[in-house]
PDB file of C-alpha atoms and ligand atoms in Angstrom:
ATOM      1  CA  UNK A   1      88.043 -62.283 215.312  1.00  0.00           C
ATOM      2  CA  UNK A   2      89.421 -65.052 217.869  1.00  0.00           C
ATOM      3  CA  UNK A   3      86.695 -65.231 219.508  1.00  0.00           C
ATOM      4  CA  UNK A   4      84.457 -66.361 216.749  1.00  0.00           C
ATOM      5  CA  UNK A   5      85.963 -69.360 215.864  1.00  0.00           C
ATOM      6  CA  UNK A   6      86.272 -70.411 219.520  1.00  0.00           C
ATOM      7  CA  UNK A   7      82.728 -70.090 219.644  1.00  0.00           C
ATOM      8  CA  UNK A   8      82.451 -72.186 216.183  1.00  0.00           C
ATOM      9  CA  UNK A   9      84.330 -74.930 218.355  1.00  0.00           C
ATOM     10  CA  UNK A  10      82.075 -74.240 221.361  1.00  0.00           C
ATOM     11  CA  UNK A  11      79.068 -75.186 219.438  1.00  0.00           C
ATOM     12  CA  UNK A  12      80.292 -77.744 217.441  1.00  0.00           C
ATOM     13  CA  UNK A  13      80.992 -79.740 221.480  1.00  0.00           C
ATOM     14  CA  UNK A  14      77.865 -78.109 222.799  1.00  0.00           C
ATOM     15  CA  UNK A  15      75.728 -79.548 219.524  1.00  0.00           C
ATOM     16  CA  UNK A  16      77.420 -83.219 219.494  1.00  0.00           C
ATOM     17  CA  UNK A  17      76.457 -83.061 223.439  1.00  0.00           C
ATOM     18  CA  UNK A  18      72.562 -82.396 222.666  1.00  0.00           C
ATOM     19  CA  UNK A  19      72.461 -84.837 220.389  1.00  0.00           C
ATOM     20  CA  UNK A  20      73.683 -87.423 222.440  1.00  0.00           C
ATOM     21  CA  UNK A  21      71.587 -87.042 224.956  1.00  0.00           C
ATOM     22  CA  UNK A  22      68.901 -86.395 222.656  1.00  0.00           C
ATOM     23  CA  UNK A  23      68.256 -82.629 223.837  1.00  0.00           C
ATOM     24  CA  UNK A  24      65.594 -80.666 222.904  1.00  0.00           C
ATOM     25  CA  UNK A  25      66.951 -77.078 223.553  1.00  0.00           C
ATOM     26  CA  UNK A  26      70.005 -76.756 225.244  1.00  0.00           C
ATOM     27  CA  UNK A  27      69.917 -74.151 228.079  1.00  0.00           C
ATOM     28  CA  UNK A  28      73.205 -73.074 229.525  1.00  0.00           C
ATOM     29  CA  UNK A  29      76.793 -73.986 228.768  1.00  0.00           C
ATOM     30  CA  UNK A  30      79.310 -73.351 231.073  1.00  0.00           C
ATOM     31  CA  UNK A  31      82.765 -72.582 230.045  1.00  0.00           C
ATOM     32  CA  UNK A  32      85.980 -72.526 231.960  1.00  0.00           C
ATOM     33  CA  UNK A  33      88.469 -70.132 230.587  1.00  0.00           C
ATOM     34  CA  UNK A  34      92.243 -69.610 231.402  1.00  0.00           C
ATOM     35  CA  UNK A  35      92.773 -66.227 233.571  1.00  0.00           C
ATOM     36  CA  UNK A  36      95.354 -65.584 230.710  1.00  0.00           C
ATOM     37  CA  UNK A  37      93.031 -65.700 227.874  1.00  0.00           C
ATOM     38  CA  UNK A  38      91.663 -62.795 226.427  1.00  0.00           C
ATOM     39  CA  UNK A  39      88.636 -64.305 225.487  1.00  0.00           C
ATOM     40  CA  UNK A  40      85.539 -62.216 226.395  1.00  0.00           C
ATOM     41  CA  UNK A  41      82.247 -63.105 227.944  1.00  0.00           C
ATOM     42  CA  UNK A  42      80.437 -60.689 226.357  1.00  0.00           C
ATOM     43  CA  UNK A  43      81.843 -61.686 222.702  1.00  0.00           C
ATOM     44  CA  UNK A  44      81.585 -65.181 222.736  1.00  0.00           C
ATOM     45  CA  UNK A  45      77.719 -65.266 224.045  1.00  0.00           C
ATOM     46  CA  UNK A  46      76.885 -62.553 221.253  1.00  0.00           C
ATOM     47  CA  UNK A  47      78.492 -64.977 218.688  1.00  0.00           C
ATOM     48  CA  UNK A  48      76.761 -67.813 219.802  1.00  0.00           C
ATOM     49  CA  UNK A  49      73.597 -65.839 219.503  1.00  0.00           C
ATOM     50  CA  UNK A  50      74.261 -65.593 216.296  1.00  0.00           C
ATOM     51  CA  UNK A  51      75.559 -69.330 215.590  1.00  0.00           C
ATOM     52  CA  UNK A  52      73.499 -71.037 217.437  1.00  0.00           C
ATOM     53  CA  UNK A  53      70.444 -69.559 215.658  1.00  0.00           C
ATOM     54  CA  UNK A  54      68.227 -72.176 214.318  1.00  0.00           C
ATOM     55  CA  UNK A  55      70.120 -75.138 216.294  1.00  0.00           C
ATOM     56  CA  UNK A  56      68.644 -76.562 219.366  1.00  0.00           C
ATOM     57  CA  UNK A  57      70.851 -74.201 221.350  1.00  0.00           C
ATOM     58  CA  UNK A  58      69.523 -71.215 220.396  1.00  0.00           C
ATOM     59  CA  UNK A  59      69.469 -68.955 222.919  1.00  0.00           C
ATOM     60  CA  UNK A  60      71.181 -70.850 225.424  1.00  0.00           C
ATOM     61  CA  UNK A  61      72.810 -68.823 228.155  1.00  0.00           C
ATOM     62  CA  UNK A  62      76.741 -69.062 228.324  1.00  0.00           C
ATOM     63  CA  UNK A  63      78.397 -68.678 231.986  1.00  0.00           C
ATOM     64  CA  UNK A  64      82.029 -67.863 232.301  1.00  0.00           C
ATOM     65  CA  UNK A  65      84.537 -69.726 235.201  1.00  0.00           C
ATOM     66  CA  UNK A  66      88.115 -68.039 235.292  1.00  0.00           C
ATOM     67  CA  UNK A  67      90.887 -71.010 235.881  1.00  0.00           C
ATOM     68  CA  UNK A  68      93.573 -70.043 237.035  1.00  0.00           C
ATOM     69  CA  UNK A  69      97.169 -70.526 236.117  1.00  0.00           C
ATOM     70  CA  UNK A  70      99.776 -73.496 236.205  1.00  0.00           C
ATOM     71  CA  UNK A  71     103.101 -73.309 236.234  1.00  0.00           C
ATOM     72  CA  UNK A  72     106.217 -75.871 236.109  1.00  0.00           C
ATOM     73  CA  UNK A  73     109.032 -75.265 238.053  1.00  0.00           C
ATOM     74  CA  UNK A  74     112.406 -75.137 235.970  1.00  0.00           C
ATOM     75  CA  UNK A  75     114.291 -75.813 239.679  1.00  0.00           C
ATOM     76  CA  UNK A  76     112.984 -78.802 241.123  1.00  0.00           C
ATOM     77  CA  UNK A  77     109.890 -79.839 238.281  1.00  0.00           C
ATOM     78  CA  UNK A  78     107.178 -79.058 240.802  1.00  0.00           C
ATOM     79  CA  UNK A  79     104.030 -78.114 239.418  1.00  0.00           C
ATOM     80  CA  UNK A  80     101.873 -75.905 241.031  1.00  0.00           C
ATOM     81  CA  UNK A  81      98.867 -73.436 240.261  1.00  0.00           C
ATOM     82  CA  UNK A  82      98.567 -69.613 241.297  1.00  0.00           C
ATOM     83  CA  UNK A  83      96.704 -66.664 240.437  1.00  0.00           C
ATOM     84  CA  UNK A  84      98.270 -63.972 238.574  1.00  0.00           C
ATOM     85  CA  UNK A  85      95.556 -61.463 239.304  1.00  0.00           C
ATOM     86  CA  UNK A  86      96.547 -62.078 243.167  1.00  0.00           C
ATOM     87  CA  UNK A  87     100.536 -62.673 243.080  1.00  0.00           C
ATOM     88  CA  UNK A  88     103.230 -60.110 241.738  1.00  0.00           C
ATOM     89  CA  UNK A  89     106.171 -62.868 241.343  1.00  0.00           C
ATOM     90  CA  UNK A  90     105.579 -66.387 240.942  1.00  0.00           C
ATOM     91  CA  UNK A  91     107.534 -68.552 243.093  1.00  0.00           C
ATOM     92  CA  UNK A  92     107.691 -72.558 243.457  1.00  0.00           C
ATOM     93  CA  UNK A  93     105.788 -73.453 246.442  1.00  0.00           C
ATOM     94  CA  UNK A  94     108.369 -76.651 246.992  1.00  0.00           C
ATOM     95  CA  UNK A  95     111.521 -74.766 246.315  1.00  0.00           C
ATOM     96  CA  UNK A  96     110.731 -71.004 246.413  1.00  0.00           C
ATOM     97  CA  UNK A  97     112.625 -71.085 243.144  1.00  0.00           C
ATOM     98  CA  UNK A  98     111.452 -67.772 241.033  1.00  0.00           C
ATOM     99  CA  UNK A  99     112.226 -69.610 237.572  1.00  0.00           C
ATOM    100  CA  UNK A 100     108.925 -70.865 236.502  1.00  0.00           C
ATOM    101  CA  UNK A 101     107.343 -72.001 233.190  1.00  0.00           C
ATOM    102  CA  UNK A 102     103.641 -71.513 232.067  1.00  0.00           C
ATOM    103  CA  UNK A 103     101.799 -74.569 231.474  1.00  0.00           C
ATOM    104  CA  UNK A 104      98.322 -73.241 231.570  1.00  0.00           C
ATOM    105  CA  UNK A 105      95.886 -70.373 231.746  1.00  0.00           C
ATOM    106  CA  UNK A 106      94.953 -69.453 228.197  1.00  0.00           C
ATOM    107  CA  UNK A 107      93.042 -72.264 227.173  1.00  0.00           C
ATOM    108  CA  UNK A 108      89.248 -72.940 227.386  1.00  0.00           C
ATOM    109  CA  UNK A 109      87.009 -76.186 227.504  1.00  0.00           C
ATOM    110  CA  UNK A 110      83.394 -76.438 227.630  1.00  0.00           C
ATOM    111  CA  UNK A 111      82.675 -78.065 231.348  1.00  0.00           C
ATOM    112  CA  UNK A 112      79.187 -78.719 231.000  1.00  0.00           C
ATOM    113  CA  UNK A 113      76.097 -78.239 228.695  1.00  0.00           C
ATOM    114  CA  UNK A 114      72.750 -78.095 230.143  1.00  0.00           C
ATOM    115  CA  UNK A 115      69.873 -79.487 228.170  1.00  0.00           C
ATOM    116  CA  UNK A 116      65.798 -80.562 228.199  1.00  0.00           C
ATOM    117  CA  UNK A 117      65.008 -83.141 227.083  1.00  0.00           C
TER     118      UNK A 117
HETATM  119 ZN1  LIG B   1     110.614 -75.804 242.617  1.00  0.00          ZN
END
């Protein structure tokens, strides 16, 4: 499963971020997640459950922020960000060119961690 090594990553920041600031129990992360990724909500906080047992983030709540995607335009270089869930064709907001390149929207990173202390 993809999504259970993502969450092994997950932790591992999330962990080395309580530590640091010498956390008790950590009590939310927040994730930001590529509108291309098929990385589920649901999945990730159930493996965390499960990871996070016996860590001080046990239990911690994970929230989900869709990004969404960038693009590089092969005409004029532009890059430039648009939704895919609102847009049918992508097109270069500098050039209108319709020959784009994806440079983003199926990764993740952890944005923040909250903790008590
Ligand atoms: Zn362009």
């Amino acid at each position: 499963m993809h999504e259970l090594a993502v969450t092994e990553a997950i932790l591992d920041i999330v962990l080395q971020a309580a530590q640091r600031e010498s956390a008790r129990r950590v009590v939310s992360v927040s994730l930001v997640i590529g509108e291309l990724s098929d990385l589920k909500q649901e999945w990730i906080q159930r493996y965390f459950d499960h990871l996070a047992r016996g860590t001080q983030a046990e239990g911690a709540l994970i929230t989900v922020i869709s990004s969404i995607t960038q693009f590089v335009c092969n005409g004029c270089g532009a890059e430039f960000s648009q939704s895919l869930r609102k847009v049918d064709r992508v097109a270069c907001p500098s050039c209108l060119s319709n020959t784009c390149r994806l440079i983003g929207g199926m990764d993740y990173r952890v944005e923040n961690v909250e903790i008590e202390v």
